[in-house]
mmCIF file of C-alpha atoms in Angstrom:
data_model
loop_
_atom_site.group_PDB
_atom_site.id
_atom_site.type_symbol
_atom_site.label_atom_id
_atom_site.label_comp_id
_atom_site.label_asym_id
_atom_site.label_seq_id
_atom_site.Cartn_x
_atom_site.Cartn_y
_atom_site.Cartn_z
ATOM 1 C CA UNK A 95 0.000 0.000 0.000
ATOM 2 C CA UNK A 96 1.404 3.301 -0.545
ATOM 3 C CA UNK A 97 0.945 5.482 2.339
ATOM 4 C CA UNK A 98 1.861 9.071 3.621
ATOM 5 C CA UNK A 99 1.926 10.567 7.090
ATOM 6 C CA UNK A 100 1.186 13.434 8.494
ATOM 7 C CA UNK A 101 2.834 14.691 11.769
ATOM 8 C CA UNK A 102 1.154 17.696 13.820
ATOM 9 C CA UNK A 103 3.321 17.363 17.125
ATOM 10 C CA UNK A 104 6.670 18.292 18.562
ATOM 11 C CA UNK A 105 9.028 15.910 19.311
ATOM 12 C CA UNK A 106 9.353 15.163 22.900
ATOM 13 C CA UNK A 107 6.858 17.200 24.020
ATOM 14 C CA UNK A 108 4.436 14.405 22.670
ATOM 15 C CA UNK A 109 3.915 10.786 21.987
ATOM 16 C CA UNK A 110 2.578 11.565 18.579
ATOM 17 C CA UNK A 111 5.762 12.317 16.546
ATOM 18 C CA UNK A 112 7.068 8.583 17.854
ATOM 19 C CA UNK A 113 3.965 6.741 17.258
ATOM 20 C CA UNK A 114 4.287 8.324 13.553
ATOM 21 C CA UNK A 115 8.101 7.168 13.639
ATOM 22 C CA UNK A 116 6.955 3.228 14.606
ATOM 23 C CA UNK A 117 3.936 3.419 12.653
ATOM 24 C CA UNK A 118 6.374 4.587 9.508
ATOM 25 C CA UNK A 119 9.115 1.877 10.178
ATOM 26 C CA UNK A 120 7.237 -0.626 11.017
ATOM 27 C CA UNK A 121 5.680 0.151 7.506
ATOM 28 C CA UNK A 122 8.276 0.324 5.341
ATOM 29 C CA UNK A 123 9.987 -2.679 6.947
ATOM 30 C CA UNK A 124 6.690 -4.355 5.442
ATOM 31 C CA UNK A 125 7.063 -3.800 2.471
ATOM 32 C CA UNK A 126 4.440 -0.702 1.979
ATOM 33 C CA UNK A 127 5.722 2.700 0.580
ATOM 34 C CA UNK A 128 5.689 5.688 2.574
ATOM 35 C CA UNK A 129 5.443 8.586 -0.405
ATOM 36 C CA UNK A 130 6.350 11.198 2.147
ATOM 37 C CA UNK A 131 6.194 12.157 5.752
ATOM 38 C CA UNK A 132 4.765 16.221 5.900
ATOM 39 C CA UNK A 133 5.723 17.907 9.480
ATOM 40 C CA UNK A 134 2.985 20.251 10.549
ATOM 41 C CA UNK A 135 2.099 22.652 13.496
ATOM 42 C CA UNK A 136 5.046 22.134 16.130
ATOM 43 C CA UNK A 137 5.585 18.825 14.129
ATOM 44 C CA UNK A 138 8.194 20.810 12.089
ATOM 45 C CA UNK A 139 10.508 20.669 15.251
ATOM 46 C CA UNK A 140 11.226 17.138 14.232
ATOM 47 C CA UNK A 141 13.677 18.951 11.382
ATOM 48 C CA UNK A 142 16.737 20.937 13.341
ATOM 49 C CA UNK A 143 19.530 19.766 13.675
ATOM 50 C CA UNK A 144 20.108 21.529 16.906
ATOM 51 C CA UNK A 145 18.518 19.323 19.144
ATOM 52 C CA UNK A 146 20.566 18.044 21.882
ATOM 53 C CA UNK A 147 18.696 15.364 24.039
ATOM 54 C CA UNK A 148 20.068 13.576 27.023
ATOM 55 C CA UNK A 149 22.666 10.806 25.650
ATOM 56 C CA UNK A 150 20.165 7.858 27.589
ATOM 57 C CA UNK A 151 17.373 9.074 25.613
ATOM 58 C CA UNK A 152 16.226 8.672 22.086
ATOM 59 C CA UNK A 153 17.228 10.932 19.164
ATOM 60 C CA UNK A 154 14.348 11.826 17.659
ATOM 61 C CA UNK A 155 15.934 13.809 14.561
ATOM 62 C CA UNK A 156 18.720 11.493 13.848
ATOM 63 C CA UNK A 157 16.102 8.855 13.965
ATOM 64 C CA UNK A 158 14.371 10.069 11.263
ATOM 65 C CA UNK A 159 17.635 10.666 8.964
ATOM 66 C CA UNK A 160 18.336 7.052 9.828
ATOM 67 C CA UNK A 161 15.379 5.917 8.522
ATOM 68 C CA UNK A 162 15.536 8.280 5.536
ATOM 69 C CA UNK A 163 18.732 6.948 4.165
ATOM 70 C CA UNK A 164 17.729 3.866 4.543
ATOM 71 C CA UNK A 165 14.380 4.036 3.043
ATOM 72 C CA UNK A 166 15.143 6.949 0.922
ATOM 73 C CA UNK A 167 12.460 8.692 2.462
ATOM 74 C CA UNK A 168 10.891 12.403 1.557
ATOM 75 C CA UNK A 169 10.833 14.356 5.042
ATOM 76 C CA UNK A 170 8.889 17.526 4.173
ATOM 77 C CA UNK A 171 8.414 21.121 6.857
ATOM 78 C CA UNK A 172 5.981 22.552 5.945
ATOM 79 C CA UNK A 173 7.441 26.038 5.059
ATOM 80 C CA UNK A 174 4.473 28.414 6.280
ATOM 81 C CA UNK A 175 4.815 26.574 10.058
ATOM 82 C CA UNK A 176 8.317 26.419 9.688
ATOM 83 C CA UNK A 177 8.732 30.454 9.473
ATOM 84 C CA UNK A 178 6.689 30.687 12.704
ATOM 85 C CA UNK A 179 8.780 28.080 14.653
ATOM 86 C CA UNK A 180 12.477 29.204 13.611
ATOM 87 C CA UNK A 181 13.439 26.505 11.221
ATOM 88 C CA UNK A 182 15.541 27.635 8.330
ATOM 89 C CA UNK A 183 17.192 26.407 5.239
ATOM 90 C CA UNK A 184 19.739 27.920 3.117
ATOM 91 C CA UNK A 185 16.533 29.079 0.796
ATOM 92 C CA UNK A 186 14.669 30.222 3.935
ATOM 93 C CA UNK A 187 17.838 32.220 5.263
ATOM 94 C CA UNK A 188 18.518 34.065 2.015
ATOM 95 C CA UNK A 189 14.655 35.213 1.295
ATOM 96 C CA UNK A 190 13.981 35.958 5.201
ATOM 97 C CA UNK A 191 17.590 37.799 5.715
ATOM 98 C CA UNK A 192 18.554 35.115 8.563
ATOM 99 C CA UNK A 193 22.041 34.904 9.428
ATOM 100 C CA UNK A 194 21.945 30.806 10.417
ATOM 101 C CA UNK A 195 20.341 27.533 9.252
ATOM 102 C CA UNK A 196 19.604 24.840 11.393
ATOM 103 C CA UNK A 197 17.178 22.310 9.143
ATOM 104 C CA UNK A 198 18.963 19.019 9.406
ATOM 105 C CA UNK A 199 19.431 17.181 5.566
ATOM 106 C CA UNK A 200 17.834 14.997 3.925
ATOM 107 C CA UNK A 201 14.630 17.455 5.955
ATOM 108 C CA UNK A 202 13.151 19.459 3.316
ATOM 109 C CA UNK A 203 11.398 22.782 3.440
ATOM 110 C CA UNK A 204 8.351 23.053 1.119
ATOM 111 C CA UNK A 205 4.934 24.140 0.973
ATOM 112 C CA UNK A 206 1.680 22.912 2.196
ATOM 113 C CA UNK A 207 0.886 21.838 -1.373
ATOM 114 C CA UNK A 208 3.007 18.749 -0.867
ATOM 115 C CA UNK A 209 0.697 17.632 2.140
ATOM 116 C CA UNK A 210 -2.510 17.882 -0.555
ATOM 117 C CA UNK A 211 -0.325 16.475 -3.329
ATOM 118 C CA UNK A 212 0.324 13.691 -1.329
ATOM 119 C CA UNK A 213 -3.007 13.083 0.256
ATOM 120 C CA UNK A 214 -4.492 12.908 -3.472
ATOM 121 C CA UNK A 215 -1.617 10.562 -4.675
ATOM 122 C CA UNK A 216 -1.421 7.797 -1.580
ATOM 123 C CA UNK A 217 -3.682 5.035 -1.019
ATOM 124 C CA UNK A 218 -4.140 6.225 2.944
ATOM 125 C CA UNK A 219 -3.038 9.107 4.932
ATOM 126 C CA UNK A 220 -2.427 8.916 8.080
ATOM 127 C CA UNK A 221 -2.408 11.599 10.500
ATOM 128 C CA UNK A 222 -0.593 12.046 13.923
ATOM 129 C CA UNK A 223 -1.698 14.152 16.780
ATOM 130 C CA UNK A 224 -3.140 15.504 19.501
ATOM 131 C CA UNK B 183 -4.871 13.289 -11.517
ATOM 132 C CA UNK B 184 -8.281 12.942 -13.142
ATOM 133 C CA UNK B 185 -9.067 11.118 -9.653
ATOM 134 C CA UNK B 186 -11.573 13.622 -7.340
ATOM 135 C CA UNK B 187 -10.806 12.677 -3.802
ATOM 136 C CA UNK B 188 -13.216 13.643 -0.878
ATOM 137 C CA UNK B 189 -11.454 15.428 1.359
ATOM 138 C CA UNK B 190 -12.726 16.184 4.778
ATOM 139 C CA UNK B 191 -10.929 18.945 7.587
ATOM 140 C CA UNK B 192 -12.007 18.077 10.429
ATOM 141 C CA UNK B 193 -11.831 20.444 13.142
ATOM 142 C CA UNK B 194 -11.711 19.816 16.938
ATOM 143 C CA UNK B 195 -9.877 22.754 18.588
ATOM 144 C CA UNK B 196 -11.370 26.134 19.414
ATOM 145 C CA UNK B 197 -10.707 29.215 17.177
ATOM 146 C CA UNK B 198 -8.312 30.359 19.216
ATOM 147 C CA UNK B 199 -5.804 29.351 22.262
ATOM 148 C CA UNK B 200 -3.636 26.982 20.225
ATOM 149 C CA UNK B 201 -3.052 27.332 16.443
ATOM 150 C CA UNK B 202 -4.691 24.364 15.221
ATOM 151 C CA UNK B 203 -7.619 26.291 14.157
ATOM 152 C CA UNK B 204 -5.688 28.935 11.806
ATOM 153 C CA UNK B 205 -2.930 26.440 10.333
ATOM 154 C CA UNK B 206 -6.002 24.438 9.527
ATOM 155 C CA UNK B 207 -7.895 26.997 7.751
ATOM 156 C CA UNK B 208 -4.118 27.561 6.098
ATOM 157 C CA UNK B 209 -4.005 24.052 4.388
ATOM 158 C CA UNK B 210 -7.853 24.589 3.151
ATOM 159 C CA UNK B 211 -6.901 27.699 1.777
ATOM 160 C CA UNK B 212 -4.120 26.048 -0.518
ATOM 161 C CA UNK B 213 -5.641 22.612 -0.756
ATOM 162 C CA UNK B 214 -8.635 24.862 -3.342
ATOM 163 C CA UNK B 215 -5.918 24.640 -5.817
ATOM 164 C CA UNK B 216 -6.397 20.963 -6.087
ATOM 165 C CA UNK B 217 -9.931 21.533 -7.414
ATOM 166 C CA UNK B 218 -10.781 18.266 -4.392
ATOM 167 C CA UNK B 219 -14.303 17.474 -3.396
ATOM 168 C CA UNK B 220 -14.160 19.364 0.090
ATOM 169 C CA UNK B 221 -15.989 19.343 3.145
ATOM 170 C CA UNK B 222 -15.203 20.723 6.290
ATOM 171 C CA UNK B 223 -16.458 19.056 10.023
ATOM 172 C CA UNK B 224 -16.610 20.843 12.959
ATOM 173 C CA UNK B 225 -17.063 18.892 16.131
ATOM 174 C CA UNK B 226 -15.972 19.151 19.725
ATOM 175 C CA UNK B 227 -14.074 22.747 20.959
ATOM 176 C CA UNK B 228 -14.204 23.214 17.014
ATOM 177 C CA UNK B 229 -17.344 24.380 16.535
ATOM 178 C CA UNK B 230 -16.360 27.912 18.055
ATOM 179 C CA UNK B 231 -15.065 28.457 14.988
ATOM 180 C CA UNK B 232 -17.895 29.361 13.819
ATOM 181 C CA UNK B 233 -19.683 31.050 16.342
ATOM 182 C CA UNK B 234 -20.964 34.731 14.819
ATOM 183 C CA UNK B 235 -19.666 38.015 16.757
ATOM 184 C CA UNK B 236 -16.042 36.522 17.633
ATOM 185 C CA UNK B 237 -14.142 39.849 19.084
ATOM 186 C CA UNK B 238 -10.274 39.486 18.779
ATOM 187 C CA UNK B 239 -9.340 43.074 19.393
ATOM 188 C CA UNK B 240 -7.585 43.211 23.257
ATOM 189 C CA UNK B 241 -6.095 39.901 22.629
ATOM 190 C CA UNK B 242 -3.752 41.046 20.255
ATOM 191 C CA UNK B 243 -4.309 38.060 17.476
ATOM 192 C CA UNK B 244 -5.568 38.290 14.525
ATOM 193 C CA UNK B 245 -9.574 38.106 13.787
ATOM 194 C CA UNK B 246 -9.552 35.269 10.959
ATOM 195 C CA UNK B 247 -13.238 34.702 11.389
ATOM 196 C CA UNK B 248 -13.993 36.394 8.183
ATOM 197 C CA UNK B 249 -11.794 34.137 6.286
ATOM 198 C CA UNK B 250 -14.902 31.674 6.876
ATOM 199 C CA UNK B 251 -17.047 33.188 5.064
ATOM 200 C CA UNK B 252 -15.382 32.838 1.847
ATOM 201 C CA UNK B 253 -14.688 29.190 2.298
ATOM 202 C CA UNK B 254 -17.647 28.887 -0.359
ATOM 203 C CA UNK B 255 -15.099 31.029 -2.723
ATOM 204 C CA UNK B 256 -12.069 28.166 -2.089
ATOM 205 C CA UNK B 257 -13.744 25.391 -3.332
ATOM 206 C CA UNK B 258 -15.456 24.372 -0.368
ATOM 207 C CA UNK B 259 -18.491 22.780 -1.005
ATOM 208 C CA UNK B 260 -20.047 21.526 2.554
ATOM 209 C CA UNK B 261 -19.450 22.969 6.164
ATOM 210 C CA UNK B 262 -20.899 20.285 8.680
ATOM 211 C CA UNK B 263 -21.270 20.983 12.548
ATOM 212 C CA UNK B 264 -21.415 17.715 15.013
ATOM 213 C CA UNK B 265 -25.048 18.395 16.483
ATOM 214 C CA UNK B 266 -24.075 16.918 19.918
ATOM 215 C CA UNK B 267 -20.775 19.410 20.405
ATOM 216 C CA UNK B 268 -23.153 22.304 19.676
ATOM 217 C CA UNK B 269 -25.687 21.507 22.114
ATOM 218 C CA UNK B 270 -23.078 20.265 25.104
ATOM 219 C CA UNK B 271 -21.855 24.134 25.181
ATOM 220 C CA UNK B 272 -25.381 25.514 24.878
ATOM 221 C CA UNK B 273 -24.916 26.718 21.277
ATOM 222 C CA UNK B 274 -27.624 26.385 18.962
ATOM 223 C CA UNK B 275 -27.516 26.557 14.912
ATOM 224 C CA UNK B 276 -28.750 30.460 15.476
ATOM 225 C CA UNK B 277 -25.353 31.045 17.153
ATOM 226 C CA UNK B 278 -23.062 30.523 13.508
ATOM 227 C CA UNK B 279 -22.431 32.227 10.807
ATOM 228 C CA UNK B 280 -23.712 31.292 7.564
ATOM 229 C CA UNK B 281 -21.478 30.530 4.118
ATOM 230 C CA UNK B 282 -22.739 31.164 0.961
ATOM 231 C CA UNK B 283 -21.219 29.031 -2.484
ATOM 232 C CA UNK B 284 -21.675 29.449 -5.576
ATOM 233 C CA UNK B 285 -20.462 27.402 -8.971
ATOM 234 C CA UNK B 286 -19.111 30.229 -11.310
ATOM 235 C CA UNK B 287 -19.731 27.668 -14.279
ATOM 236 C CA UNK B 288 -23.254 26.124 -13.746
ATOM 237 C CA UNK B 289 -24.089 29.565 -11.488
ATOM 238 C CA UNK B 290 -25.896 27.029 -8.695
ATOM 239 C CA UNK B 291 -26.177 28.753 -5.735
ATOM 240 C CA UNK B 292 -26.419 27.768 -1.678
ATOM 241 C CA UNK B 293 -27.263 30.472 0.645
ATOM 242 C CA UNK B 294 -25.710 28.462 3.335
ATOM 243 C CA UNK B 295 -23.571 25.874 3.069
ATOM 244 C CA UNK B 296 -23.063 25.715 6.446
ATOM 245 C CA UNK B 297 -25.287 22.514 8.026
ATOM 246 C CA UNK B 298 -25.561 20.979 11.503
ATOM 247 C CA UNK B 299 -25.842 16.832 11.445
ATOM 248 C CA UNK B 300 -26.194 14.368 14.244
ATOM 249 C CA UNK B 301 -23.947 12.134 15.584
ATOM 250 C CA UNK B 302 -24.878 8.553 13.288
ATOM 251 C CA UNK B 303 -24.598 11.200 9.861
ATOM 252 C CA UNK B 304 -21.038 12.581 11.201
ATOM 253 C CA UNK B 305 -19.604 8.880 11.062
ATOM 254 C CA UNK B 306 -21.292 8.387 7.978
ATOM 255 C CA UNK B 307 -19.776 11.600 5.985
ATOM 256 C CA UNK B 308 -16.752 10.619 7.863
ATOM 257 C CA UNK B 309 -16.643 6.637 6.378
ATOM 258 C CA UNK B 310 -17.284 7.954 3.105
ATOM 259 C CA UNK B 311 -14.414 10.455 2.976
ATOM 260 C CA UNK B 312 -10.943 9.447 1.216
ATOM 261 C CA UNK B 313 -9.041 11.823 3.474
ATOM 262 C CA UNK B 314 -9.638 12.722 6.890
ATOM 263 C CA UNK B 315 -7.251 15.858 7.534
ATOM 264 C CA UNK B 316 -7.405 15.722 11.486
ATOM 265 C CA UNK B 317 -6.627 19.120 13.184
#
């Protein structure tokens, strides 16, 4: 089946943005294709590369890079959330006048297009949140 | 795509207090592009959203009430309230605003598209859907 998810949490701060993590691998590791994770609301914190967490805990953002290399999967901010939140890309920091980047690769920026594009295109959508 | 999906929003969270409500309206907004078959659902906290005479102006955010009433103008085609939400916080269909649509090619017109349902029709516009955006 060829899937997409939709993430509308933080990480940490929630359970939703791991449930979405399991639910993906678990997933792929099936066989299914996941056409595209989109990161909405505070769900675009999953994409900086900043994030520090204690070394006994999970790493949320280097789990999903892990996951994207493997899987070659497309890991897409929604741009319009990211502005509000402080996540930039090179694009972002040249149009916006920011002097630092901190979206961590393969995380894309894009817009909110790519959320409808891929709820048209994928046999299920499934969304994560509160 | 030559495919029309029905698309449902559904919204649970009250106009304002958490951003849910305007990020939602946000992906709405866009998603008319995609010339989808689109209903919105307002249950729970949501249907505040549409509650006439909202007053943002000592709060400091922005009024996007308005932008409701041209949801008939961005392709939406149906606005559905939960009947059971509205009458749990004492509101009654009086209390909302009302959406007009039109089709600028057959020029049909709805006064209001706006339409309160009970409980059994709610999971029945929701099984039928393709896409459930949850917000």
């Amino acid at each position: 089946m060829k899937l997409s998810v939709q993430i509308n949490e933080g990480p940490y701060q929630h359970q939703a943005t791991d449930t979405a993590y399991h639910f993906t691998k678990a997933a792929l590791e099936n066989g299914h294709e996941v056409m595209r994770v989109f990161f909405y609301h505070d769900g675009v914190l999953n994409g900086t590369r900043l994030t520090t967490p204690p070394q006994d805990d999970r790493h949320i953002v280097n789990r999903w890079v892990e996951l994207a290399e493997k899987y070659n999967l497309d890991l897409v901010l929604c741009v319009a959330a990211a502005q509000r939140r402080g996540l930039v890309d090179d694009g972002e920091a040249e149009r916006n006048k920011k002097n630092a980047t901190n979206i961590q690769e393969p995380f894309r920026i894009s817009g909110l297009g790519q959320l409808i594009e891929a709820a048209i295109q994928s046999d299920r959508l499934v969304v994560f949140g509160d | 795509m030559s495919d029309i999906k029905k698309f449902m929003y559904l919204n649970r969270r009250a106009p304002y207090g958490t951003i849910y409500a305007w990020e939602s309206l946000e992906v709405v907004l866009i998603g008319a592009a995609f010339d989808q078959e689109v209903s919105l659902m307002f249950a729970d906290d949501g249907v505040y959203q549409l509650v006439k005479g909202c007053d943002t102006s000592e709060s400091d955010m922005k009024n996007f009430m308005p932008t409701y009433r041209t949801l008939g103008d961005y392709g939406v085609r149906y606005m559905y309230v939960d009947q059971a939400s509205l009458e749990a916080r004492g509101l009654t269909a009086d209390d909302l605003i009302e959406v007009a649509w039109e089709d600028w090619e057959t020029e049909e017109e709805v006064d209001n598209i706006v339409e309160v349902v009970d409980s059994a029709k709610v999971t029945e516009l929701m099984a039928e859907s393709d896409v459930v955006f949850s917000f």
